[in-house]
PDB file of C-alpha atoms (C1' of nucleotides) in Angstrom:
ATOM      1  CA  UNK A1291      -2.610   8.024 -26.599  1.00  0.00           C
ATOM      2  CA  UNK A1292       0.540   6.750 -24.970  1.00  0.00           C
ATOM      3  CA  UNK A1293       1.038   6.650 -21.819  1.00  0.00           C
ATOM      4  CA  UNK A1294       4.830   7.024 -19.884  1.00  0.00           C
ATOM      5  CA  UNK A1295       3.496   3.840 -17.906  1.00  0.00           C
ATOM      6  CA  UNK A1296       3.597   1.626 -21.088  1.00  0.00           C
ATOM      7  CA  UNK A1297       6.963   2.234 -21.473  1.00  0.00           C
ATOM      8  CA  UNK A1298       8.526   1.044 -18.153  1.00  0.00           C
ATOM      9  CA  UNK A1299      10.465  -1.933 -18.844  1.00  0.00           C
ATOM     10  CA  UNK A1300       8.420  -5.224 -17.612  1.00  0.00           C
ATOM     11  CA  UNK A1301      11.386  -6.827 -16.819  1.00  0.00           C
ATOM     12  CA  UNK A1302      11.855  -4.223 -13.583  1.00  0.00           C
ATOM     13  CA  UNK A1303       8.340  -3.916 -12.522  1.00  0.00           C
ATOM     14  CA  UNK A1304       8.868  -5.869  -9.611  1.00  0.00           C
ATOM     15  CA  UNK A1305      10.381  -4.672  -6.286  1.00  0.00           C
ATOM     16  CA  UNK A1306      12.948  -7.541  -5.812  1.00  0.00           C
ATOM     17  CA  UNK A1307      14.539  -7.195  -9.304  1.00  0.00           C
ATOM     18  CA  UNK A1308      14.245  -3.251  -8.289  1.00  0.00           C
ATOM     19  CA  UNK A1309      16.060  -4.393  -5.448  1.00  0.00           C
ATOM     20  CA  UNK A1310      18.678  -6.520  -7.519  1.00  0.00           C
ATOM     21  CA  UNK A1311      19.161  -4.306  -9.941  1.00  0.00           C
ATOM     22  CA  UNK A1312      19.802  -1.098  -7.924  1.00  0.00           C
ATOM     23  CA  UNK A1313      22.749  -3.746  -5.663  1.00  0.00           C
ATOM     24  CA  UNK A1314      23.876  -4.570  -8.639  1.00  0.00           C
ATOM     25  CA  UNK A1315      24.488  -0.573  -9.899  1.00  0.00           C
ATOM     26  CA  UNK A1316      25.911   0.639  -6.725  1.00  0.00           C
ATOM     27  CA  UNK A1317      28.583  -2.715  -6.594  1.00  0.00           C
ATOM     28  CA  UNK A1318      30.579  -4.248  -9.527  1.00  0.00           C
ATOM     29  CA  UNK A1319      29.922  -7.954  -8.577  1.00  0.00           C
ATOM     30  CA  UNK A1320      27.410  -9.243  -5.969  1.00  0.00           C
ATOM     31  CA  UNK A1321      27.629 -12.956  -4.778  1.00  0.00           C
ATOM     32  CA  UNK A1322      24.505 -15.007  -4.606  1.00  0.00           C
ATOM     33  CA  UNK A1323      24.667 -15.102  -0.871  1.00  0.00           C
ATOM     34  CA  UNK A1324      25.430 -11.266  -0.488  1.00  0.00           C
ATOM     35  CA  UNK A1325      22.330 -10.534  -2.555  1.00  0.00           C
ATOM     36  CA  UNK A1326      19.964 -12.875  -0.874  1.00  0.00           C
ATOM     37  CA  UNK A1327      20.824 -11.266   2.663  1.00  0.00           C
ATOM     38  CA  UNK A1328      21.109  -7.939   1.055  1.00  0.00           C
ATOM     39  CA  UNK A1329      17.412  -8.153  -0.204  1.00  0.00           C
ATOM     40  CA  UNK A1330      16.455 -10.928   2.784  1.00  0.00           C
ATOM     41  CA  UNK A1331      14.904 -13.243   0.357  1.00  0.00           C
ATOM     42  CA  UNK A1332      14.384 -16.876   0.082  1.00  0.00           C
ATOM     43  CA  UNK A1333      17.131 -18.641  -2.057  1.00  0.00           C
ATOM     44  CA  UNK A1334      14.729 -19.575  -5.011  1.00  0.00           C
ATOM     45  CA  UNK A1335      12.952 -16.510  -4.980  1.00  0.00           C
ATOM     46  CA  UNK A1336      16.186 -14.841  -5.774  1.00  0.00           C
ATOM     47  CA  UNK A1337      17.379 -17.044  -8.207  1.00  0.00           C
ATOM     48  CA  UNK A1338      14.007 -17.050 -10.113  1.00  0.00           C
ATOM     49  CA  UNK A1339      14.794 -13.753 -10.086  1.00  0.00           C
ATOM     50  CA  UNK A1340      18.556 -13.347 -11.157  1.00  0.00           C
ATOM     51  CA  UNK A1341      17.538 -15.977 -13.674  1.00  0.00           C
ATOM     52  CA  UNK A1342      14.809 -13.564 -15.320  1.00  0.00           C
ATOM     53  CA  UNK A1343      16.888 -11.070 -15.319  1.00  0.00           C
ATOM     54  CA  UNK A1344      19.808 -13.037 -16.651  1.00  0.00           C
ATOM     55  CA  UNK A1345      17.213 -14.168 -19.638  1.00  0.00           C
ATOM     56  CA  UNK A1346      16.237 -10.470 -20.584  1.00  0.00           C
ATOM     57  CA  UNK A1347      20.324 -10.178 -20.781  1.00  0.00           C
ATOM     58  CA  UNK A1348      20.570  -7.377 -17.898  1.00  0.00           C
ATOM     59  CA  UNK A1349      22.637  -9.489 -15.956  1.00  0.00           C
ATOM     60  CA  UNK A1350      26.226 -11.574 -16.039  1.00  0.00           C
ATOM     61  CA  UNK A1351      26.716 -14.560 -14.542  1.00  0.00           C
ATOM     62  CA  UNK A1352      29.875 -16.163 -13.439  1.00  0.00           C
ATOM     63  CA  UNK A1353      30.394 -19.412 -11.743  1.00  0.00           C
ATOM     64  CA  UNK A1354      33.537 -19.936  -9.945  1.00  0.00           C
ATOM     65  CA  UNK A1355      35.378 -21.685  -7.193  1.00  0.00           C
ATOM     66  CA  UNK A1356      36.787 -19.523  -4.454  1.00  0.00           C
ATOM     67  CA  UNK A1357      39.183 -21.575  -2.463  1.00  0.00           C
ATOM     68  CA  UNK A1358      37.172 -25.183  -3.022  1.00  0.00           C
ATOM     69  CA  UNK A1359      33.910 -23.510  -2.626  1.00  0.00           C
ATOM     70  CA  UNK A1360      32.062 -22.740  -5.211  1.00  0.00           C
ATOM     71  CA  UNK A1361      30.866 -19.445  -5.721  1.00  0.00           C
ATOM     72  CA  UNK A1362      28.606 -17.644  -8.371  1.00  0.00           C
ATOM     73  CA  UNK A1363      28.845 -13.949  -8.220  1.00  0.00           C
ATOM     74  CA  UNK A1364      26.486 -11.274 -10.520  1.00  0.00           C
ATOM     75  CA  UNK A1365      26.960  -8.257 -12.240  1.00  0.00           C
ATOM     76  CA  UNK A1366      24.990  -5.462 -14.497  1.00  0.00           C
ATOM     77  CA  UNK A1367      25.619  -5.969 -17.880  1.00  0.00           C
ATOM     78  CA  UNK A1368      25.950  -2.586 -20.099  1.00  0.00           C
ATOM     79  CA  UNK A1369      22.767  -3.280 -21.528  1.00  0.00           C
ATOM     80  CA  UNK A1370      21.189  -4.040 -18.024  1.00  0.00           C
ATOM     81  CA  UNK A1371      22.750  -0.279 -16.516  1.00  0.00           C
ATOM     82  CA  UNK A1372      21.278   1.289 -19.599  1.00  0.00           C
ATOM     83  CA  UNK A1373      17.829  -0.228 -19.007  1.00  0.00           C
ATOM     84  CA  UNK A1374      17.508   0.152 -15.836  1.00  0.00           C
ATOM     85  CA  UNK A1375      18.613   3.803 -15.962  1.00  0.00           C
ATOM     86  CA  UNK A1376      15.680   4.287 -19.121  1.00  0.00           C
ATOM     87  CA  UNK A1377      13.647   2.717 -16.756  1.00  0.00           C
ATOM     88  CA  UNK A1378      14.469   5.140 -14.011  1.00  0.00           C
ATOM     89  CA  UNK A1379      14.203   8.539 -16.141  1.00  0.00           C
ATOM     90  CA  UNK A1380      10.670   7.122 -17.404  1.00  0.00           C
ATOM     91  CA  UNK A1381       9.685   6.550 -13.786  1.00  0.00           C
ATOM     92  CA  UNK A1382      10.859   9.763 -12.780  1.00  0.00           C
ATOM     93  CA  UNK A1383       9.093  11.273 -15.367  1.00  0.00           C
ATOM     94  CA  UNK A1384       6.008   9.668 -14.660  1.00  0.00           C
ATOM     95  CA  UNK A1385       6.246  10.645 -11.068  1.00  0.00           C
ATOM     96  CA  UNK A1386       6.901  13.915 -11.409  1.00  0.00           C
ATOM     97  CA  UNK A1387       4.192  14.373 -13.372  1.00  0.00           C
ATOM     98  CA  UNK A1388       5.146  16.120 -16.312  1.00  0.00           C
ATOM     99  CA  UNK A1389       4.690  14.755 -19.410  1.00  0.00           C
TER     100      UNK A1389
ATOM    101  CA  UNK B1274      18.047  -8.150   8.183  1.00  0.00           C
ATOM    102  CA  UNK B1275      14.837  -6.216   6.710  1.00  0.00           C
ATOM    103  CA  UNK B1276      16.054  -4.285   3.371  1.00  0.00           C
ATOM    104  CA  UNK B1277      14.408  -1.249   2.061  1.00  0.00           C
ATOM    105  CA  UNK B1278      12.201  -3.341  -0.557  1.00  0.00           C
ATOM    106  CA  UNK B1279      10.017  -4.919   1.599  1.00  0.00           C
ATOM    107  CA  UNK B1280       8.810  -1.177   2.943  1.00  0.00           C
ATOM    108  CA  UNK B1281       7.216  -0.481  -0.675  1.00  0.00           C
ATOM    109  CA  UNK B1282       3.953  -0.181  -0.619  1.00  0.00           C
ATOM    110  CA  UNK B1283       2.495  -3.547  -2.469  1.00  0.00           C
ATOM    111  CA  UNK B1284      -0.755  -0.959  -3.246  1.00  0.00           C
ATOM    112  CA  UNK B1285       1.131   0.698  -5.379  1.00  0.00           C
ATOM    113  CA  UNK B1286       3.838  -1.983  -6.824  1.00  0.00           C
ATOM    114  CA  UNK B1287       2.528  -1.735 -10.141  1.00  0.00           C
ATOM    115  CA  UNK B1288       2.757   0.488 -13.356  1.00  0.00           C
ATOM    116  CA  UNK B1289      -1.066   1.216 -13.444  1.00  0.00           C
ATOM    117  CA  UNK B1290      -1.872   2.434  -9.669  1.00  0.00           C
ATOM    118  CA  UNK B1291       1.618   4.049 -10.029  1.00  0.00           C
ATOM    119  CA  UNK B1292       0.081   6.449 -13.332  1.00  0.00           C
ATOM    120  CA  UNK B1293      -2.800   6.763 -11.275  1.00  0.00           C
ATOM    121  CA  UNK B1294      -1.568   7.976  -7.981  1.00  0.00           C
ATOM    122  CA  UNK B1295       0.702  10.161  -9.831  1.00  0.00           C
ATOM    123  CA  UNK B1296      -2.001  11.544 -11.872  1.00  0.00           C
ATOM    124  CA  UNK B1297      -4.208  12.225  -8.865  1.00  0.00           C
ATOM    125  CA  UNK B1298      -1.376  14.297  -6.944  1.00  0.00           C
ATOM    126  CA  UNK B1299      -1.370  16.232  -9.625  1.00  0.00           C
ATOM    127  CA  UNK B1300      -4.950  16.899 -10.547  1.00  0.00           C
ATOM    128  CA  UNK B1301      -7.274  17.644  -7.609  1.00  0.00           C
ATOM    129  CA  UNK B1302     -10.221  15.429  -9.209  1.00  0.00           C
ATOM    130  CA  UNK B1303      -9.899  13.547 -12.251  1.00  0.00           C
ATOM    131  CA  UNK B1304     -13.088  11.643 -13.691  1.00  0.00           C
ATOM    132  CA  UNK B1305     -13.429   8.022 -15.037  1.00  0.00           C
ATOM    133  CA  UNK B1306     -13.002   8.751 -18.357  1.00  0.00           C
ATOM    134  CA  UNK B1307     -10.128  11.307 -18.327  1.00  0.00           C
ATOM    135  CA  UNK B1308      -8.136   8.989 -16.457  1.00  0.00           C
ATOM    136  CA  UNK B1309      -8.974   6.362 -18.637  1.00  0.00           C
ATOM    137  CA  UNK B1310      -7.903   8.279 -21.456  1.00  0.00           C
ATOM    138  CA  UNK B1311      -4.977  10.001 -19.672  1.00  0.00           C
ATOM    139  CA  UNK B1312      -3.558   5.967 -19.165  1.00  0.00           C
ATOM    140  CA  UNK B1313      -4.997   4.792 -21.871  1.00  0.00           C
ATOM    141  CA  UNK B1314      -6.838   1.724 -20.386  1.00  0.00           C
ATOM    142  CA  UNK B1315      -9.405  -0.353 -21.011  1.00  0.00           C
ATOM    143  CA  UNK B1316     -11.980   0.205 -18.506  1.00  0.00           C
ATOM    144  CA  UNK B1317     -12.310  -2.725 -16.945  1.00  0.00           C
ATOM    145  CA  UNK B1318      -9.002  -2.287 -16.937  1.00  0.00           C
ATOM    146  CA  UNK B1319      -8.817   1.075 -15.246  1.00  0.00           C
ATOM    147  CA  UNK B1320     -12.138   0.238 -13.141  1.00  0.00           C
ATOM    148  CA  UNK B1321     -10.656  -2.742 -11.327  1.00  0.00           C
ATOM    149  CA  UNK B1322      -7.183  -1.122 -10.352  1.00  0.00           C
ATOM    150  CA  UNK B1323      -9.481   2.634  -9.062  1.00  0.00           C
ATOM    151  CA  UNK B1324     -11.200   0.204  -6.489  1.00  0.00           C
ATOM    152  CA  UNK B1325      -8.273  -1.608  -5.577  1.00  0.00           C
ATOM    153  CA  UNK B1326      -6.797   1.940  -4.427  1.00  0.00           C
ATOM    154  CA  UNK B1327     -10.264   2.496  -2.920  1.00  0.00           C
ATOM    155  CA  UNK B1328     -10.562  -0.511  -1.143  1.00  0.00           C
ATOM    156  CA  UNK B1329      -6.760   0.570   0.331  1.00  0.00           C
ATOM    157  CA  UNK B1330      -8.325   3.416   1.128  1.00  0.00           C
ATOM    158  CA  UNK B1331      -6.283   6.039  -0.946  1.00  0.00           C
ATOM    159  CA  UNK B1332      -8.325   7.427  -3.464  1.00  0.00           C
ATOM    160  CA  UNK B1333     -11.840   8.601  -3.196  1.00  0.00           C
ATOM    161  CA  UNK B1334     -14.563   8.043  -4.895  1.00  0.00           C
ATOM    162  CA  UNK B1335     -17.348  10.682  -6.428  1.00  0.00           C
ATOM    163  CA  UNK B1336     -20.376   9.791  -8.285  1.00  0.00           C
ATOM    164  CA  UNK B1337     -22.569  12.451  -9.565  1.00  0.00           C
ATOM    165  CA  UNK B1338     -24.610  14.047 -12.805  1.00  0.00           C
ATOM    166  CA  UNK B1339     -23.093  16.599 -14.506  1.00  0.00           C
ATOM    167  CA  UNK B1340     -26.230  17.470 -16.424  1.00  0.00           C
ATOM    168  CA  UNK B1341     -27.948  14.980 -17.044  1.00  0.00           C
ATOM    169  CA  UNK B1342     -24.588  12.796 -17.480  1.00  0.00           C
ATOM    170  CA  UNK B1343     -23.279  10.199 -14.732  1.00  0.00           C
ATOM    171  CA  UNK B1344     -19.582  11.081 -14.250  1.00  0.00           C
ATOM    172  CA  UNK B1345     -17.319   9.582 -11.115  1.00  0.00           C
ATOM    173  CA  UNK B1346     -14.550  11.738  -9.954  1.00  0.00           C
ATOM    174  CA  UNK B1347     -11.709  10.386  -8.544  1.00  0.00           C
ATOM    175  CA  UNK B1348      -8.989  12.035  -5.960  1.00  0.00           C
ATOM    176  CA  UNK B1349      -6.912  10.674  -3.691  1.00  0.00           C
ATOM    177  CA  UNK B1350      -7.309  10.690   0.250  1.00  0.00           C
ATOM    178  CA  UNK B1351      -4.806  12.381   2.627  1.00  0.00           C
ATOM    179  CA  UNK B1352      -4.070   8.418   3.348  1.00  0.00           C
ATOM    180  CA  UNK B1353      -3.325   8.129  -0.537  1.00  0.00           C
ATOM    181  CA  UNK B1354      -1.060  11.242  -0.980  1.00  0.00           C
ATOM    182  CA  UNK B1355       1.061  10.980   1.861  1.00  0.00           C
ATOM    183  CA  UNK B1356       1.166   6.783   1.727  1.00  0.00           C
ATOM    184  CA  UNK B1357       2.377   7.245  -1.951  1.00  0.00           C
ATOM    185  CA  UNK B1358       4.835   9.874  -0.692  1.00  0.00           C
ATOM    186  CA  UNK B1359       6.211   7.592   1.715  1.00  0.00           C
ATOM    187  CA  UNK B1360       6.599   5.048  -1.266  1.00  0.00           C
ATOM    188  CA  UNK B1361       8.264   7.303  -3.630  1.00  0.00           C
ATOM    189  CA  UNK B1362      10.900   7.974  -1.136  1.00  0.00           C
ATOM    190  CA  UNK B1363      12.006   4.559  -0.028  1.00  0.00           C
ATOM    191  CA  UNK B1364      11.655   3.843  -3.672  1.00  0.00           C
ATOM    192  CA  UNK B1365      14.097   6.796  -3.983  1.00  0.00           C
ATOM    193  CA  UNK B1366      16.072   5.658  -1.053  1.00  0.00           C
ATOM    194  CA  UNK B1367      16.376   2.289  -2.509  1.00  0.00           C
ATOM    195  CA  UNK B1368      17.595   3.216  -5.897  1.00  0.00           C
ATOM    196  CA  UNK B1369      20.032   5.982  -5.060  1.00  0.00           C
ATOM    197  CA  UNK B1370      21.198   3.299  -3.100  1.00  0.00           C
ATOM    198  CA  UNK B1371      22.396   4.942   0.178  1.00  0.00           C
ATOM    199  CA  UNK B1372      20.903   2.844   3.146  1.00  0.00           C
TER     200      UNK B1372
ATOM    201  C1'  DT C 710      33.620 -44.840   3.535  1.00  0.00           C
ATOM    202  C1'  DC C 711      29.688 -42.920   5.764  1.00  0.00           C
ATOM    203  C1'  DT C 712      27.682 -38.783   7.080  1.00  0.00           C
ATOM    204  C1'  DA C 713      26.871 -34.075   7.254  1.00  0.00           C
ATOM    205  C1'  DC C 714      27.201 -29.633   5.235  1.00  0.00           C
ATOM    206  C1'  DT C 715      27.375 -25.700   1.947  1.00  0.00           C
ATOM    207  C1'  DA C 716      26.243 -23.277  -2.406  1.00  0.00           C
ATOM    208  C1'  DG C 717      23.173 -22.693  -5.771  1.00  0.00           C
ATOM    209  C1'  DC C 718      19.677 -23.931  -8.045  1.00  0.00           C
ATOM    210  C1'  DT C 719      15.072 -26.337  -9.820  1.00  0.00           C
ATOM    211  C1'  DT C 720      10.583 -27.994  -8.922  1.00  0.00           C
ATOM    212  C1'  DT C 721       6.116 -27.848  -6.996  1.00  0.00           C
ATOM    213  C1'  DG C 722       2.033 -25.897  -5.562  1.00  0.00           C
ATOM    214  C1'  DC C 723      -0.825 -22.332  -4.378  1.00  0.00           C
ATOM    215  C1'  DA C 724      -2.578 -17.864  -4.417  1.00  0.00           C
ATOM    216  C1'  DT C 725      -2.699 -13.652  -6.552  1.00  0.00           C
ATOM    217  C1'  DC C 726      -2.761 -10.630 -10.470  1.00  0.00           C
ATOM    218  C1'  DA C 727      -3.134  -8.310 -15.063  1.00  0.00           C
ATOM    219  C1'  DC C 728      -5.631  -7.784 -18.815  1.00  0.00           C
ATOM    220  C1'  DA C 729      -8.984  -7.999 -22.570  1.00  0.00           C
ATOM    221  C1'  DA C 730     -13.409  -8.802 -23.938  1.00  0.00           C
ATOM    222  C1'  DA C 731     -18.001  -9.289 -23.137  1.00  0.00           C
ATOM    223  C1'  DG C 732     -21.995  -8.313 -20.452  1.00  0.00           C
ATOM    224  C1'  DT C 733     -24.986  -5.214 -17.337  1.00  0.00           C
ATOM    225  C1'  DG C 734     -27.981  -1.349 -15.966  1.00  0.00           C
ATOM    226  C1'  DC C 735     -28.880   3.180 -16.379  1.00  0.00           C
ATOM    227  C1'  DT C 736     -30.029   7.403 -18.947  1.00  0.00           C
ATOM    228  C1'  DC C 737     -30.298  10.418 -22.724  1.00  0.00           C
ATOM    229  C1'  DT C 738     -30.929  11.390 -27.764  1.00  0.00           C
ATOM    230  C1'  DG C 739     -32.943  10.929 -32.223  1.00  0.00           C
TER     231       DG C 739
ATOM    232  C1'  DC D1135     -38.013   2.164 -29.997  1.00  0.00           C
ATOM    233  C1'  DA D1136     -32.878   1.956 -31.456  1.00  0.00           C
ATOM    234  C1'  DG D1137     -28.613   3.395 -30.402  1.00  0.00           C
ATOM    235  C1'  DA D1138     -25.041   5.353 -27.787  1.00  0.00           C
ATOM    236  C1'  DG D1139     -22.399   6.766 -23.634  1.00  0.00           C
ATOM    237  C1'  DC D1140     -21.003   6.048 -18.774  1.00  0.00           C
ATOM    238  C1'  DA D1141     -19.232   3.197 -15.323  1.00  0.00           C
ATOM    239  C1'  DC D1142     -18.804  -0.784 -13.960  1.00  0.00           C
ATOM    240  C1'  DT D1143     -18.850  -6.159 -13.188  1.00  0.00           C
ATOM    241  C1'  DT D1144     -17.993 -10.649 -14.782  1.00  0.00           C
ATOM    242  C1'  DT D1145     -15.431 -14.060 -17.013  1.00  0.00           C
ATOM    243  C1'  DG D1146     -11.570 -16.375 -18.652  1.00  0.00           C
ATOM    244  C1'  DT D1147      -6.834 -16.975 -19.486  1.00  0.00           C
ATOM    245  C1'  DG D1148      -2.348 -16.718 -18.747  1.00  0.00           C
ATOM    246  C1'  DA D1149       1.530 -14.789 -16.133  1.00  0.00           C
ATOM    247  C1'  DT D1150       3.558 -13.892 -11.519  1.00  0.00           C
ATOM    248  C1'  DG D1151       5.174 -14.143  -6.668  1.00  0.00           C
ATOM    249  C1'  DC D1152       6.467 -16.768  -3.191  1.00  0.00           C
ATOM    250  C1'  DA D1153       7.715 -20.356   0.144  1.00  0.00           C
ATOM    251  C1'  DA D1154       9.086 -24.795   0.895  1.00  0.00           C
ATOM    252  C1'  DA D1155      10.984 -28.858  -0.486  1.00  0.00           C
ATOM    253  C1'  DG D1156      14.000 -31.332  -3.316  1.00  0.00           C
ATOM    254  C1'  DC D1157      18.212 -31.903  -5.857  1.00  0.00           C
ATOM    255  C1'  DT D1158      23.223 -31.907  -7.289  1.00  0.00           C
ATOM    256  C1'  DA D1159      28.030 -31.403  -6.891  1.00  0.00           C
ATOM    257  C1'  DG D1160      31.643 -30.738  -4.228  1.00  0.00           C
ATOM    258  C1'  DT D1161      33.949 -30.583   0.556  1.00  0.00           C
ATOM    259  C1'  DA D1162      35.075 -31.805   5.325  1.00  0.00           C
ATOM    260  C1'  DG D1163      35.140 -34.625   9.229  1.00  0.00           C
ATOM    261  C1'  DA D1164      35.171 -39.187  11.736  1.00  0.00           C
TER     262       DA D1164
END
DNA sequence: TCTACTAGCTTTGCATCACAAAGTGCTCTG
DNA sequence: CAGAGCACTTTGTGATGCAAAGCTAGTAGA
C-alpha cells in the first residue's frame, strides 16, 4: 500500500533546497549572493545545492557580467514551480492527514 | 542573519518521521504493525526511525500483550505534538514565504 | 607589474543517514 | 518439534550534509 510519503519529490526533501526553492517562487531571479545571505549558508553548501537542483532541471542558471563583475543569478524553471507546488499539495496532504 | 530554515526541526526533516508524526496526531495510539503498514516500511525500517522520535523524546512507547500477542503502541508525547506543530508552521511560514 | 580582492564554484574529508536484508529472541499454534 | 508472527537489532552499503579550503577568472589599486 502506497503511502503519500513515497511520493514527495527527493529532490526537495531537504530544508535548504526547501529554502531555495520557496526564494526562488516568491522572486523572479535570485543572485548567488542574495540567496546565500537569504538562507545564511556557506558558499559551497549553496552551490551544491543550486547545482542539484539545477541537475533535476528545477532551476535556470544564468551567468552574466553586471558592470565588470560577474554575476550569476537563479530562477524557477516551469518545471521546477510545478514540482515544487506537487510537492507542496502532497505534503499538505500528508499533513493534514487525510488520505 | 538567521533565516526561517534553520528553525525546522532536524527530528523531523525527513519524509518517514514526517508520515509518522502526522499519523500519530491523528490516531491517539497506533501499533507497530499498523504503522508499518499505514507507511508501508520495512521494519527495520520503521523500527529505527520510531526510536529516533523516542530518543527525541516525542513519541511514546507501549509494550504490552493483547492476548497472548506482544503488540507496541505508539503515540506521541505533548513534547511531540506541539514540537511538530511548531515545525509545521515555520515550515508554513517558510513556504508561503512572508517573513 | 605585483598584490589584493570579489564572485562563484569545486574539492576534500568527515560524520551522519536511509534503507534493505538478515539475524535474534520470544511466544503461540499445529 | 516445526513453523510463524511480533518487534526489534545488526550489518552493510551507498547517499547526504556540511564546513573549510582551494581554485579560477576577472578587476582594482599602487
Amino acid at each position: 500500500m502506497k503511502h503519500l510519503i513515497h511520493t514527495l519529490n527527493k529532490a526537495f526533501d531537504n530544508r535548504v533546497r526547501l529554502g531555495v526553492m520557496a526564494v526562488l517562487m516568491a522572486n523572479e531571479a535570485v543572485s548567488f549572493n542574495d540567496l546565500k545571505e537569504a538562507l545564511d549558508l556557506t558558499d559551497g553548501n549553496l552551490a551544491s545545492h543550486v547545482s542539484a537542483l539545477e541537475k533535476a532541471g528545477y532551476v535556470l542558471v544564468n551567468k552574466q557580467f553586471v558592470g565588470k563583475k560577474p554575476n550569476t543569478t537563479y530562477q524557477a524553471t516551469k518545471e521546477g514551480k510545478s514540482a515544487f507546488q506537487d510537492h507542496l499539495t502532497a505534503l499538505e496532504k500528508l499533513l493534514r492527514g487525510s488520505p
